[in-house]
């Protein structure tokens, strides 16, 4: 494992003293850092962020602090390669050099870093240090965030350095989620500058040099070092805040003044274009060309020639010249690049160096660069900087910038987008804009899993409550907001009943706009989930294609409505269309939700192999997101595994899910209890399974307020009560469930009610109910429920002494379960079939093993494109026999024709096509 080795135990940092020869002028900073050091038993300390302008020595202070505490604490330092961490603690003890990488040299995952920190915290305090956290190292910052979230109470101190520039999303998340103390590095005093020069020179500086340093450095340690280097002629590494390594003179002081001026212009422009350099510093073009040639010969510029770009703004700064000295040139350089038609990103990179006083064209340039950027991080950087420097400028332009920033962050860092959306919402003066912002706000909250908050926000906007202002949403925009309110509110236990009451109190939309269609869909979804019939067929397409998170939520809701009304084809078509679109990335929550719902739809129709594949994929994606426990997909995965009969695997998945995480997910809590009950029943704990099933019913809602079709727990409870010898109670539970389900007029609902009553009714009356349940479920897509009914009838007939009548029922149940991929769950069916005189095949998880040898041969030839006549001739049978074999095959596999047959059997091909002519009679 790529893990940093454990260090010896450390003493508590109670005896730390600041050496007299430490960095000049920074004793107060070191005192503040030492005061934050935790003791072994003191728990976590607030993080410390060192900040200050370029050249103030942030990196030097951090390195010196790590050296200072290394003898008494473990120190882990983030490396320059994103995700890598170094053991910096051994440097002071002499047993490991500073910067020794972890074994393997590769990045550490969040989990690996957390394990390492836990191990080190057992031995003493731990310091986690990140230098230049404003640079692009999202993996390192995410790992630090992950550790801090899970290390409450441990003796841990995070220390980071950051420049006072726009914060990238990863750093902003880190600063938002945890407590931080900001320590700003201020300029050195005159006495500190004199002491620093004395240390560098080995003697007191002359009055001329001291005066020059006081006037030119403005207390910046980097500038003091540069002036000392130029005076002594001996280069010394300084704290370079640009991240490009130490800055040395390397003989540049001997450059002509014209070459030094050209080098400054190249640093500002970020390119070495002679015409632009000439225009910027108003130097004749021939002189610029000569200076560029000199700089190239001295290897100050890239060897590719004077037009070769540098490594970005201020990549090469003349000796003794700080970045601040170049500030007056940046605005003019950006304008030259803009007028020359250079790419927007090149113009914006120069504008990032400007700290205040933005002109309107600068805001437009930063906005254009963000629009054309392929990198969300770059777009956020441009837009955030525009907001920083554009305070007081054109309000309309700043609103456009803030709106684009919110849109960009809603995908990359939705928790940061909320602040900007809230600002836009509170300051909106137009009803149409208010509705648009509210929908985007709701979209972002849905991505964050805060659907209940989104619903209440939309209610405030629609009902014109305090905090939104005096702007009223126009009538034509209200249906879209109302539908979003219903869909998002149905996700949370705190709002689900409230939105149902709101839906019942509101009138039916009369128009046919997209908002009206979506509102009708939301009302239909709430109706079927509550067990009420829908007035019109639910095959509603409120949105034509996937788009925003609310569009995707509407598509998922329409699939749920179609599935609960037995329109399974429409449900799967909708989910396939959603998953086949280009979502906002593989880890987009909409993709995970769609995969999870499709797994539930597929399991309801008996395609358990595909359901397991989808739920497993959803679980993998949710774990990769890393923004919390993978609860929903894990529960659905366990639910599918339990239906397949792999109870040990289902129990293992359920053991990873904490019940406390389920309470905020009202729609998944009952599924968790159902799967748990199935595991307990398989283990022989019938009473425990019954208690768990009743918990599932309570999670769905009191007295059947939720649709009994969503999860028919009462069917399993009735069966368990019968097995426990409590038939009267079983009949009462079955009657209650059947009464609620009667409101849904579908073959599945009718079959469920008949099955529950049949399980609880003894004798011939029960046989008739079960027979009718088999007939009704045969017309529905619920193949597993039909298998349940066939088995119940076969077992009842066998118990009454009629094995001949029981045998075909048990055979049908076994074939259906095998075709569904639930062969592992059919142990009892095989035993009863053998008891009835049948010859059950060995358990299998292959759907085509439900077919006889002749049926497989007919199916193989049909998949190969043969007609019924050609199949009959190849197998020496009649066309009528071919039709019967195909009909039985379709029924066992739950398909409606040859096209679907190919999809089911393609994954399990049989070598029967080549032998189709053998043994045909």
mmCIF file of C-alpha atoms in Angstrom, residues 39 55 71 230 238 266 273 419 485 513 548 561 608 624 715 746 795 809 897:
data_model
loop_
_atom_site.group_PDB
_atom_site.id
_atom_site.type_symbol
_atom_site.label_atom_id
_atom_site.label_comp_id
_atom_site.label_asym_id
_atom_site.label_seq_id
_atom_site.Cartn_x
_atom_site.Cartn_y
_atom_site.Cartn_z
ATOM 1 C CA UNK A 39 -1.268 18.370 22.727
ATOM 2 C CA UNK A 55 7.512 37.650 -1.750
ATOM 3 C CA UNK A 71 11.316 16.800 16.788
ATOM 4 C CA UNK A 230 22.825 42.500 -6.725
ATOM 5 C CA UNK A 238 14.703 33.338 -2.206
ATOM 6 C CA UNK A 266 7.739 39.827 -21.914
ATOM 7 C CA UNK A 273 5.968 38.978 -29.670
ATOM 8 C CA UNK A 419 -23.879 31.943 -2.281
ATOM 9 C CA UNK A 485 -41.487 22.382 -5.819
ATOM 10 C CA UNK A 513 -46.826 24.720 -21.961
ATOM 11 C CA UNK A 548 -30.846 20.412 -16.066
ATOM 12 C CA UNK A 561 -45.197 6.801 -12.747
ATOM 13 C CA UNK A 608 -32.551 -9.324 -11.991
ATOM 14 C CA UNK A 624 -16.276 7.444 -6.413
ATOM 15 C CA UNK A 715 -47.666 -9.338 1.154
ATOM 16 C CA UNK A 746 -53.673 -2.527 -12.958
ATOM 17 C CA UNK A 795 -47.322 -25.860 -2.834
ATOM 18 C CA UNK A 809 -47.409 -24.897 -11.281
ATOM 19 C CA UNK A 897 -40.649 -10.982 -29.473
#
